[in-house]
Coordinates of C-alpha atoms in Angstrom, one line a residue:
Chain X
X58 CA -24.5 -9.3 -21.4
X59 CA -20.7 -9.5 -21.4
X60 CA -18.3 -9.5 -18.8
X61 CA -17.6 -5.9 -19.1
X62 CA -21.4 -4.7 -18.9
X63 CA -22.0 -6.8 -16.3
X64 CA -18.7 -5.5 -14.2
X65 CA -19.7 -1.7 -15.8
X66 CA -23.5 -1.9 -14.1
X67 CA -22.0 -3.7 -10.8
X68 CA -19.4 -0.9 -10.6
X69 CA -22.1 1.7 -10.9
X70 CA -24.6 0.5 -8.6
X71 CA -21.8 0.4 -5.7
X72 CA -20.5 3.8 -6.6
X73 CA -24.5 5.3 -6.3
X74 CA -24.8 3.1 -3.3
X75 CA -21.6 4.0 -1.8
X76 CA -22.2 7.8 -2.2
X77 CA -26.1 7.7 -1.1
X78 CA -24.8 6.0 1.9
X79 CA -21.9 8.9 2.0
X80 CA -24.9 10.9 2.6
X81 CA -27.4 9.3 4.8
X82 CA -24.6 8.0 7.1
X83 CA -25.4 10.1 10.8
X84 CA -21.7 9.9 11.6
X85 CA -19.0 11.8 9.9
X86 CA -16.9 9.1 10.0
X87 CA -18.8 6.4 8.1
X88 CA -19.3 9.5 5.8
X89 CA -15.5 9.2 4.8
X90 CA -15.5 5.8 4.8
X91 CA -18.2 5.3 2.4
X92 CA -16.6 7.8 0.1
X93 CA -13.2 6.0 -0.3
X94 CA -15.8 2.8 -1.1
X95 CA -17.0 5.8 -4.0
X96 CA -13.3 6.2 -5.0
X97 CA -12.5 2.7 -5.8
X98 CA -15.9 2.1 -7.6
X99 CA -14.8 5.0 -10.0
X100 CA -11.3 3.7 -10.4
X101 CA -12.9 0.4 -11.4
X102 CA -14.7 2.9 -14.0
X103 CA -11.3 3.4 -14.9
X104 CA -9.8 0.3 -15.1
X105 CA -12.9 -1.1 -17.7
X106 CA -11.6 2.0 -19.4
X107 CA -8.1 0.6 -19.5
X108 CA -7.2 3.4 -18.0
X109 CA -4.9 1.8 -14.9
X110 CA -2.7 5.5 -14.6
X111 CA -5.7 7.1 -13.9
X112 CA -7.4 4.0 -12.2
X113 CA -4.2 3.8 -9.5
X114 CA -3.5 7.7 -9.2
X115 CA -7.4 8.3 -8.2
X116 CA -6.3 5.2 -5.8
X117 CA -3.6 7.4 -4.3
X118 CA -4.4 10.4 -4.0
X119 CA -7.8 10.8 -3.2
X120 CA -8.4 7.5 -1.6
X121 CA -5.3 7.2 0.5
X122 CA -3.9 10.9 0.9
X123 CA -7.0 13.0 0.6
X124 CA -9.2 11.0 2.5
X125 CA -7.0 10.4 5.2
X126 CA -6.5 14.1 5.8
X127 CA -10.4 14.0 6.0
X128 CA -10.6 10.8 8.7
X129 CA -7.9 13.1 10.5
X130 CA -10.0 16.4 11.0
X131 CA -12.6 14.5 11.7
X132 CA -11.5 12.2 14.1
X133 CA -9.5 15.1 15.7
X134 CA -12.7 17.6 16.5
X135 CA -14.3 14.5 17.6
X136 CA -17.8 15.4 15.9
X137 CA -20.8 14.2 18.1
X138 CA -24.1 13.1 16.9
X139 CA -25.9 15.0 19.2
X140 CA -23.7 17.8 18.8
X141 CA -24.4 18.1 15.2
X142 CA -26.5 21.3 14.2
X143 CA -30.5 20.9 13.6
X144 CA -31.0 22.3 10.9
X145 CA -35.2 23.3 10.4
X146 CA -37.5 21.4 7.9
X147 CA -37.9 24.6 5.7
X148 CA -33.9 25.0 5.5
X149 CA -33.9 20.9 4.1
X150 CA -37.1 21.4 2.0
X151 CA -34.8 24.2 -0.1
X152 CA -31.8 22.1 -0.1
X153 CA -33.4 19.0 -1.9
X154 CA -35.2 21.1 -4.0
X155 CA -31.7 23.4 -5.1
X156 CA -30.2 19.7 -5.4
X157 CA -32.8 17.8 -7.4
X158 CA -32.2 21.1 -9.8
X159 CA -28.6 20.9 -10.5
X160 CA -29.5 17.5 -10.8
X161 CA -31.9 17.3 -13.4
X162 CA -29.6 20.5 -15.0
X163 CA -26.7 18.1 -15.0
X164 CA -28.3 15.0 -16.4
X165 CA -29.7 17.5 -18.8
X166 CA -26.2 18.8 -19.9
X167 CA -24.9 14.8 -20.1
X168 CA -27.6 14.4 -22.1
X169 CA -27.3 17.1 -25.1
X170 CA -23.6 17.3 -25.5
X171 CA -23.0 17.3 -28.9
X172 CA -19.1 15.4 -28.1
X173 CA -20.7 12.4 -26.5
X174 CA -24.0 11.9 -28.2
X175 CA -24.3 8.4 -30.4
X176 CA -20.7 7.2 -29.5
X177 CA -19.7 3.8 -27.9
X178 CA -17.8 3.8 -24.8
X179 CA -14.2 2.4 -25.6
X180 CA -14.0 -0.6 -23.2
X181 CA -11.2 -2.5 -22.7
X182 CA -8.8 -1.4 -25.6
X183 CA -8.4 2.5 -25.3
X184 CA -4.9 3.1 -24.9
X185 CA -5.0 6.7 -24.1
X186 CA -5.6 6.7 -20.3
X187 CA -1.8 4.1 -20.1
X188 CA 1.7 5.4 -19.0
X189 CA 2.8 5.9 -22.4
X190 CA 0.0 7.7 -24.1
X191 CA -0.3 9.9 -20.9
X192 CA 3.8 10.9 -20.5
X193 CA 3.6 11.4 -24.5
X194 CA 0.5 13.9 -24.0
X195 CA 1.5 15.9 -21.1
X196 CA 5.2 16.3 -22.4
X197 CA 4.4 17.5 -26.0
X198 CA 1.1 18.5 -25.9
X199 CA 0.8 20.4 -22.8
X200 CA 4.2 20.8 -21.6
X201 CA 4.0 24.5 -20.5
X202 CA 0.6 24.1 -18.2
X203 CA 2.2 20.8 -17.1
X204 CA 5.4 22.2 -15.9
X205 CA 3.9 25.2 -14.4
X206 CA 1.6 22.7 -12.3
X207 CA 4.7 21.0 -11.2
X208 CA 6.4 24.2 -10.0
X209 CA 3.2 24.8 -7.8
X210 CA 3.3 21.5 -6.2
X211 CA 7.0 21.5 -5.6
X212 CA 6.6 25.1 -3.9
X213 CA 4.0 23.7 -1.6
X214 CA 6.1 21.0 -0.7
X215 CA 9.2 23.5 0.3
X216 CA 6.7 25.6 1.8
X217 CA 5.3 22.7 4.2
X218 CA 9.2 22.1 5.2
X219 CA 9.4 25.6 5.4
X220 CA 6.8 26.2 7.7
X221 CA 7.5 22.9 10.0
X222 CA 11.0 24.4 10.2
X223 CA 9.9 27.5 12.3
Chain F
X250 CA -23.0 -17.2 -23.9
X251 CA -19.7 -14.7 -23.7
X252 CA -19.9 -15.2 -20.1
X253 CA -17.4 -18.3 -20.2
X254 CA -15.5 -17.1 -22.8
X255 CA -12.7 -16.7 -20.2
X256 CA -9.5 -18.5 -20.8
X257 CA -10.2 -20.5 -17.8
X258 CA -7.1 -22.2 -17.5
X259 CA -5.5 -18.6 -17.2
X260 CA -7.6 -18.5 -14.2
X261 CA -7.0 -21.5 -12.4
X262 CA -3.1 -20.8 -13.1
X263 CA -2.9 -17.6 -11.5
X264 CA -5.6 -19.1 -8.5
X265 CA -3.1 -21.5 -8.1
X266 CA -0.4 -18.8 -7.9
X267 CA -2.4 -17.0 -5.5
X268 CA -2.7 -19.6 -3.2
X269 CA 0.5 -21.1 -3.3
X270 CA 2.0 -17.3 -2.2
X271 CA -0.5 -16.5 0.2
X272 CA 0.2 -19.6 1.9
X273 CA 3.7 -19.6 1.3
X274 CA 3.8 -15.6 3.0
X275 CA 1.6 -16.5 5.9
X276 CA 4.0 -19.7 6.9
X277 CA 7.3 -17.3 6.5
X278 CA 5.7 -14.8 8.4
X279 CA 5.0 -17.4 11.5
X280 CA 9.0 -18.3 11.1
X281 CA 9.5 -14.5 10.5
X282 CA 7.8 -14.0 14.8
X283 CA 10.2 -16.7 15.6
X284 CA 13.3 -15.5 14.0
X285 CA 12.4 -12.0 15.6
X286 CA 12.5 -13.3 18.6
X287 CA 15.8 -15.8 18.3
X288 CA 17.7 -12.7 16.9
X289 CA 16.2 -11.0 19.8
X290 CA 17.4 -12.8 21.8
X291 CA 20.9 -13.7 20.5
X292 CA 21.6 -10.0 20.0
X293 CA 20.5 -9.4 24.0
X294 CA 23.0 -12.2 24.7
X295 CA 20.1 -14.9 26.0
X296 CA 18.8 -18.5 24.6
X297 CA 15.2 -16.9 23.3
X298 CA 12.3 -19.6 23.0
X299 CA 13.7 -22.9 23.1
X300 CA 11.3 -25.3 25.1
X301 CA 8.6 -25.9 22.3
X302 CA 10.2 -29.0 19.5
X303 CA 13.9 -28.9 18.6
X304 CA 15.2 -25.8 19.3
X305 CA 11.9 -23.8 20.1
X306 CA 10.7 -24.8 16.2
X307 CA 7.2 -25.1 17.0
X308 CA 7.2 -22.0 19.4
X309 CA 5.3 -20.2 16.2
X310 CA 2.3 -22.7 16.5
X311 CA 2.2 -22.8 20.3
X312 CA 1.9 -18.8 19.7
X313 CA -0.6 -18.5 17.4
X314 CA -2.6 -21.4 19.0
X315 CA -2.3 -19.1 22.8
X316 CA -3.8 -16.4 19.9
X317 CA -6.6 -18.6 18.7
X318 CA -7.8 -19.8 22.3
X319 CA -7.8 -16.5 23.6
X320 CA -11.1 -15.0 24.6
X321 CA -12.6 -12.6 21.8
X322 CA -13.9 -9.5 23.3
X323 CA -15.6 -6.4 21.3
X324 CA -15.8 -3.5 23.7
X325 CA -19.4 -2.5 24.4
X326 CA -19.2 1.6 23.2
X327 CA -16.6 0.3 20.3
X328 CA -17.7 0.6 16.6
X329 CA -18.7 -2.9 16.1
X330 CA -18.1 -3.4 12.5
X331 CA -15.4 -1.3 12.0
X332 CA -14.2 -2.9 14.6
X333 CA -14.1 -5.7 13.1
X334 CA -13.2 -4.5 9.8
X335 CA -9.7 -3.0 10.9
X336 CA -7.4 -5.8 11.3
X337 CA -9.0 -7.9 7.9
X338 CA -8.4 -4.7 6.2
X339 CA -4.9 -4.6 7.8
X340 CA -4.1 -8.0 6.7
X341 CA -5.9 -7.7 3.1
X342 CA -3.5 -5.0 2.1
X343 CA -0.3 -6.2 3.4
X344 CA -1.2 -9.7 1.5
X345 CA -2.6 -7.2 -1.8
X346 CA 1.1 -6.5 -2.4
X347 CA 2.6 -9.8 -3.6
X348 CA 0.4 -9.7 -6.5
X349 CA 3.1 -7.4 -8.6
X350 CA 6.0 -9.0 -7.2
X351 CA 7.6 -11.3 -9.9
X352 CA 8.9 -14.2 -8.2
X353 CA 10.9 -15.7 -11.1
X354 CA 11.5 -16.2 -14.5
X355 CA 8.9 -18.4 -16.6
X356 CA 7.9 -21.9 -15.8
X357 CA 6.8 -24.2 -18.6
X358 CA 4.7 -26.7 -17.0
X359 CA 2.1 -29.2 -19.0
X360 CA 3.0 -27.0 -22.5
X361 CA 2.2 -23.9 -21.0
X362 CA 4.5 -20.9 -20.0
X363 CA 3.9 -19.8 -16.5
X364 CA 4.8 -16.6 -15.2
X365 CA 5.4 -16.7 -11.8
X366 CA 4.1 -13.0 -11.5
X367 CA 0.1 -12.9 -10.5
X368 CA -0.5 -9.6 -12.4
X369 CA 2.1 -7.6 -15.0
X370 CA 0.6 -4.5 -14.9
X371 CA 2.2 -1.9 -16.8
X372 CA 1.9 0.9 -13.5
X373 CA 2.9 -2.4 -10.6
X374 CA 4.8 0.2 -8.4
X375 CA 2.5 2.9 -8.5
X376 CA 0.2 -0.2 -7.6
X377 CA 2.3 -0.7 -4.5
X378 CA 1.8 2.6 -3.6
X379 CA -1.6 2.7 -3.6
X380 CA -1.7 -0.7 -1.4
X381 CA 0.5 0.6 1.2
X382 CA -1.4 3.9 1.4
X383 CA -4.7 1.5 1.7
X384 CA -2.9 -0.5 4.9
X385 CA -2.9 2.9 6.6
X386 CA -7.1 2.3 7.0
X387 CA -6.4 -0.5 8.5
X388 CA -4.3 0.7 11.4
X389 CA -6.8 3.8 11.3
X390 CA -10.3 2.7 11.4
X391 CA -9.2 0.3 14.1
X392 CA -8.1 2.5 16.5
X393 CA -11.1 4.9 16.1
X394 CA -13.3 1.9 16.2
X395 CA -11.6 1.0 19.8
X396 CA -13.3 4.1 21.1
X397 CA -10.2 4.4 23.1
X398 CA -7.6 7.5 23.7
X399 CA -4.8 5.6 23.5
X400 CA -5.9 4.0 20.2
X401 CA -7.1 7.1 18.4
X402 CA -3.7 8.8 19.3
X403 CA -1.6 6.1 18.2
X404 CA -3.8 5.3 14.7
X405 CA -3.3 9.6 14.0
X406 CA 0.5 9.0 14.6
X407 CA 0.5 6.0 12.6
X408 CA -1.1 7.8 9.7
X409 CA 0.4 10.6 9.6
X410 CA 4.0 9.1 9.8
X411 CA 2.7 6.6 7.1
X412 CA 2.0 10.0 4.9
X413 CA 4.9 11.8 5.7
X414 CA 7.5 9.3 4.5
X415 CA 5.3 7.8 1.9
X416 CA 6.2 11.4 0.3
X417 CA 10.2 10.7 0.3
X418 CA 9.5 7.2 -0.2
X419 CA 8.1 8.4 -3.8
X420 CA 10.5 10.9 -4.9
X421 CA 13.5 8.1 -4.2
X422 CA 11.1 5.9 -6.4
X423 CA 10.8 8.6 -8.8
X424 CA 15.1 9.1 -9.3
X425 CA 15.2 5.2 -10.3
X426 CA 12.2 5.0 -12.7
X427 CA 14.0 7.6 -14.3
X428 CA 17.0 5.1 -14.7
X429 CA 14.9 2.2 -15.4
X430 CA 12.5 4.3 -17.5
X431 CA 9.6 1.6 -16.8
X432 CA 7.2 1.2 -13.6
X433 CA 6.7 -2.4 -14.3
X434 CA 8.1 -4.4 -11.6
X435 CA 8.6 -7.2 -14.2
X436 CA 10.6 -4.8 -17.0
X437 CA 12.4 -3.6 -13.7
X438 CA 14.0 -6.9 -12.6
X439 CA 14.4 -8.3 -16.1
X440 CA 16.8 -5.3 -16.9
X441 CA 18.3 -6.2 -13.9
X442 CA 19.0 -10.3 -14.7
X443 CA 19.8 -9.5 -18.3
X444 CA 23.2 -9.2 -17.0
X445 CA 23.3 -5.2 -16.3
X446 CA 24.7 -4.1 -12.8
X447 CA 21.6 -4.0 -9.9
X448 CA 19.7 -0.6 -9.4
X449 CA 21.5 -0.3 -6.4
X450 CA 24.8 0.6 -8.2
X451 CA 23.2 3.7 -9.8
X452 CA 20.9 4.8 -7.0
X453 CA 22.8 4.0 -3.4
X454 CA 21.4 7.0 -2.1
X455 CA 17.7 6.7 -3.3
X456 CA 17.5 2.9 -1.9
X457 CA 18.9 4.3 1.9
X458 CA 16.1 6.5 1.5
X459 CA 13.9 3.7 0.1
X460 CA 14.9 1.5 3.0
X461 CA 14.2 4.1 5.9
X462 CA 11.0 5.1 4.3
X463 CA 10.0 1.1 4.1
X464 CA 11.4 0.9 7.7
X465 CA 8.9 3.8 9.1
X466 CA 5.9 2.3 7.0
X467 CA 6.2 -1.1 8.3
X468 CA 5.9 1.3 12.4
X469 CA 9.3 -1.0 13.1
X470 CA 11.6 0.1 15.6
X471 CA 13.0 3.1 15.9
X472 CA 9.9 4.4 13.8
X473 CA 7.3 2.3 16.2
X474 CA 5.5 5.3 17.4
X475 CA 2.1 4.0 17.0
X476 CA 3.2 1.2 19.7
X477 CA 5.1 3.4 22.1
X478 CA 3.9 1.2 24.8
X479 CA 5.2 3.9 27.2
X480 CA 3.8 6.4 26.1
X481 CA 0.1 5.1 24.4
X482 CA -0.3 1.6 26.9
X483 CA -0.2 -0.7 23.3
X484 CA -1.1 1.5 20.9
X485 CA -3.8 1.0 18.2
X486 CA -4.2 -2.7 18.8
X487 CA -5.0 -2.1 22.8
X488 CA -8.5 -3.3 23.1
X489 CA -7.8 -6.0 20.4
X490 CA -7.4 -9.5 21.4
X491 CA -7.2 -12.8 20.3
X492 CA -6.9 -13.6 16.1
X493 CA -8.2 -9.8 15.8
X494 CA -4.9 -8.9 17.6
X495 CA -3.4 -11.7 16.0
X496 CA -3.8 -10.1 12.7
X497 CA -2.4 -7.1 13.1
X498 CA 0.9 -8.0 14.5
X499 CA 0.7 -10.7 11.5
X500 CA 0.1 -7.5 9.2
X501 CA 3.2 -5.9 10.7
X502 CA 5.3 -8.9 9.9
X503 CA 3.5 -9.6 6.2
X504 CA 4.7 -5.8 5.8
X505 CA 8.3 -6.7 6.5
X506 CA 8.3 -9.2 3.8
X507 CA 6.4 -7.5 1.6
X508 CA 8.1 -4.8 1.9
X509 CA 11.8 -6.5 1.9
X510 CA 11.0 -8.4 -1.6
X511 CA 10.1 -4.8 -3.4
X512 CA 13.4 -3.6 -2.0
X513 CA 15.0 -6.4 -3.5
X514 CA 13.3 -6.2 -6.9
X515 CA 13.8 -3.0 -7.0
X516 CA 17.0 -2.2 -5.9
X517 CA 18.9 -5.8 -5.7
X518 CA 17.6 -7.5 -9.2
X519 CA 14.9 -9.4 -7.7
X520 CA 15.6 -13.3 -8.7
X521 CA 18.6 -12.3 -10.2
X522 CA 21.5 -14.7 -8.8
X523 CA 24.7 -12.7 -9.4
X524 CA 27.4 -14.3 -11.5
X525 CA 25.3 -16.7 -12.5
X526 CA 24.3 -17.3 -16.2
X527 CA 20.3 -18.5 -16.4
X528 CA 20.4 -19.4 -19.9
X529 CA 23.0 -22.7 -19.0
X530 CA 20.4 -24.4 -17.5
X531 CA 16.8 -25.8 -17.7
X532 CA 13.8 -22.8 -17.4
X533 CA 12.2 -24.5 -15.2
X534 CA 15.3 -25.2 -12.7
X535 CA 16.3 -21.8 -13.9
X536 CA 12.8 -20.6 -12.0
X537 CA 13.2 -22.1 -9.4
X538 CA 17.0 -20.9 -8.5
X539 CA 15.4 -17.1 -9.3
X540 CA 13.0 -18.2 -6.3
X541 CA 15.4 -19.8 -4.2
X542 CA 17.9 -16.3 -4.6
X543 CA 14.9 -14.1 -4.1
X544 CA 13.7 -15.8 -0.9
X545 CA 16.8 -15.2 0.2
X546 CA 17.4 -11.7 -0.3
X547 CA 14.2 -11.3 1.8
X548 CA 14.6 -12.9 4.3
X549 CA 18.2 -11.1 4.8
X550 CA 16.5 -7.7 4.3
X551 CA 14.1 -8.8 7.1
X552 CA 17.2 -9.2 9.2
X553 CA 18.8 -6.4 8.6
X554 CA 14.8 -5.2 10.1
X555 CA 15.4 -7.4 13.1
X556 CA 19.0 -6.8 13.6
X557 CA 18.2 -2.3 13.4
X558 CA 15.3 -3.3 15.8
X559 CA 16.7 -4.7 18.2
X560 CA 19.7 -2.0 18.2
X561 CA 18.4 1.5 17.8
X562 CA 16.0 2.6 20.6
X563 CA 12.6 4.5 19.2
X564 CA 12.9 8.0 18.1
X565 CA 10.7 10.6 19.5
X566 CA 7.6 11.3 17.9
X567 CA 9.5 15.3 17.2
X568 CA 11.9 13.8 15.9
X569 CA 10.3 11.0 13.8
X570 CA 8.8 14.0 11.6
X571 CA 12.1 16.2 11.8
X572 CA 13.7 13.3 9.7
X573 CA 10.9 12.5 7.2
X574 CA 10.1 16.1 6.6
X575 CA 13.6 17.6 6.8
X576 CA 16.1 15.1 5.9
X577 CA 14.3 12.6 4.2
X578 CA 12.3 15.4 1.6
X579 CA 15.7 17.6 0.9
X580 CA 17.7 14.3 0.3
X581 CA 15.4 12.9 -2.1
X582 CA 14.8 15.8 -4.0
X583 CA 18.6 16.0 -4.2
X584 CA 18.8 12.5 -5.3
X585 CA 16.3 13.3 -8.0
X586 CA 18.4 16.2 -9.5
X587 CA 21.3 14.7 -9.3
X588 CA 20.3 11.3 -11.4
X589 CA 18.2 13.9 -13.5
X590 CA 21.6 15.5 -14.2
X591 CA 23.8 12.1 -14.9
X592 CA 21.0 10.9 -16.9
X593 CA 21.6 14.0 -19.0
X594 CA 25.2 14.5 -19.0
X595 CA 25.2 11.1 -20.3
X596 CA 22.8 11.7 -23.2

């Protein structure tokens, strides 16, 4: 095995460990905390792919903005154990079963796309997920979805300032 | 075997590096608590610690010695490993940061060529970013792990200040990557030495933003709310003591640093000397004036820290967000139009 496999099946075993213990965790918080350990496992993913824009954003936003928001909440309505609802064996007997199923659908769908079947990962040397490659894309490419995506971020900022002005 | 196929001495280079600047950061940081407290004191008019060596020089030791011997307690309804886990994950990030900071120019040692940099990655400040928003955890999971009002009160202010200017912090980045049109710290400050003018010439407004943003994510004075020991006792660190404690008002210091030797890549060419010309000397003495200069600019950036400290009172918490929301935000934005507009009238 090289380096990379052996860092590729590491990575995944913490991300599936991570996010089992996402949901097995009884309190809310260790929930959140678990799932920023998922984050950084995937942008390892990333950074195997060479891809360290997407590697750092994921970083970013979802582990340091997103989540936070999350701990916030959280920690704010002060969830208790006891507190939490009971939910009745029949209700969890129908929500494993609905889950295994879109389980088994998705590994299914992974499975018989016709894009990724008998092709090699690119490890290491992709350059497509880099700055450059990226900036080049999103400018040319897709310039007009990327502008208008900008314009809605932008207004949600002024609208945040907005509304902390009244 | 593949599994060796590592250029090892790569490895022990930049082990070496790591060490050597950890160590390094860590033994400014214990001068850094004394020279807070010396300017401190000379800008309250009064001697400051001078009992412990020459001039109070070991008064850094005796401190973190009282730290050391101090009794460790872990509260009985407190979270016990995340507990635990919030100052270490404090301390990790602020120490994660100097691993995109380039120290100096090359250094050829036993037929190799050095760089003083641990990691040139081609994203480093978006890197930075992502450490800094990591160091909010830190301050976060241990004041929820206290199981204390005060705590959780102060680690929610802590965060959400540490979001709120991290957004103007960005958008000032954002105006000078669009001068220096690369987001590796090591492109960054080369441009900078190759004997153009410093960043701060072409973006004096984005850096005063930069530099109050840096000021409020570091919690110093006048953006301490997290401490406001009259309003939250301590703050998130209350039911810490001993190294635990130890390490976060280390963290706080380590962010300082950290935080002064971006600003001075960034903005102030890094281990650029001014009017100085590299080339007329050895590389490796070269090197080591780039280190010499850079050292310096930090530790004057930390006193400009100590010296707004100690003369602005603290905000309140109101008017903390007031500024980062609706003066920080605007002014940024503006900044970014306005070099988007040079950068085009120039074209």
């Amino acid at each position: 095995m090289s380096i990379i496999q052996i860092l590729f099946f590491a990575l995944s075993a913490f991300a599936i460990l991570s996010a089992i213990m996402v949901l097995v965790s009884k309190n809310p918080i260790h929930s959140v905390l678990w799932l920023i350990l998922v984050f950084f496992a995937i942008s390892g993913h990333y950074i195997l792919l060479n891809a360290q824009f997407l590697a750092i954003v994921n970083i970013i936003v979802y582990a340091g903005a997103i989540m936070v928001l999350f701990l916030f909440v959280i920690m704010l309505i002060n969830v208790k154990k006891d507190s939490e609802p009971q939910k009745q064996f029949l209700v969890k007997l129908l929500g494993v079963v609905a889950g295994g199923s879109f389980l088994t659908l998705l590994v299914a769908l992974v499975k018989q796309t016709a894009q990724i079947q008998g092709r090699t990962l690119l490890m290491k040397d992709g350059v497509i997920g880099l700055i450059h490659p990226l900036g080049k894309a999103l400018f040319n490419d897709y310039v007009v979805p990327f502008e208008i995506s900008s314009v809605l971020f932008l207004s949600a900022m002024v609208g945040a300032v907005i509304i902390g002005k009244k | 075997m593949t599994l060796i196929s590592f250029d090892w001495a790569l490895v022990i280079e930049k082990l070496i590096l790591i060490v050597i600047i950890v160590l390094t950061t860590l033994l400014i940081t214990l001068y850094t608590t004394f020279g807070e407290r010396k300017v401190a004191a000379i800008l309250q008019d009064r001697p400051g610690p001078n009992r412990a060596g020459p001039f109070g020089l070991l008064q850094p030791l005796a401190d973190g010695l009282k730290l050391i011997m101090k009794e460790e307690i872990i509260p009985t309804s407190a979270s016990k490993w995340l507990f635990i886990l919030g100052p270490g994950l404090a301390m990790t990030a602020s120490l994660m940061t100097s691993a995109v900071i380039p120290w100096g120019t090359d250094v050829h040692l036993f037929g190799r060529t050095i760089a003083l940099q641990v990691a040139d990655i081609n994203i480093g400040i978006l890197y930075v970013f992502a450490v800094v928003s990591m160091g909010v955890y830190g301050i976060m999971i241990g004041g929820w792990a206290s199981n204390n009002k005060f705590s959780l009160m102060s680690a929610l202010r802590a965060a959400s200040q540490a979001i709120s200017y991290e957004i103007a912090m960005g958008l000032a980045l954002i105006a000078l990557l669009m001068t220096t049109g690369s987001l590796s710290l090591k492109t960054i400050v080369a441009d900078q030495a190759a004997g153009n003018w410093w960043n701060v010439v072409y973006q004096p407004l984005g850096f005063i933003i930069f530099f109050i943003c840096a000021m409020a994510e570091c919690n110093r004075t006048p953006f301490d709310l997290p401490e406001a020991e009259n309003e939250l006792n301590f703050g998130y660190h209350q039911e810490y003591s001993s190294m635990k404690l130890g390490f976060y008002l280390f963290a706080e210091y380590v962010n300082m640093i950290m935080s002064s030797a971006i600003m001075a890549s960034l903005y102030f060419g890094g281990y650029d000397l001014p009017f100085f010309d590299e080339t007329t000397v050895a590389p490796n003495i070269a090197a080591m004036i780039g280190v010499g200069t850079l050292l310096i600019k930090i530790v004057l950036f930390v006193f400009l820290f100590m010296w707004i400290r100690w003369t602005i009172p603290r905000f309140r918490y109101d008017q903390l967000m007031n500024l980062g929301w609706k003066t920080m935000i605007p002014l940024a934005l503006f900044n970014m139009l306005l070099t988007g507009t040079l950068i085009l009238a120039k074209l």
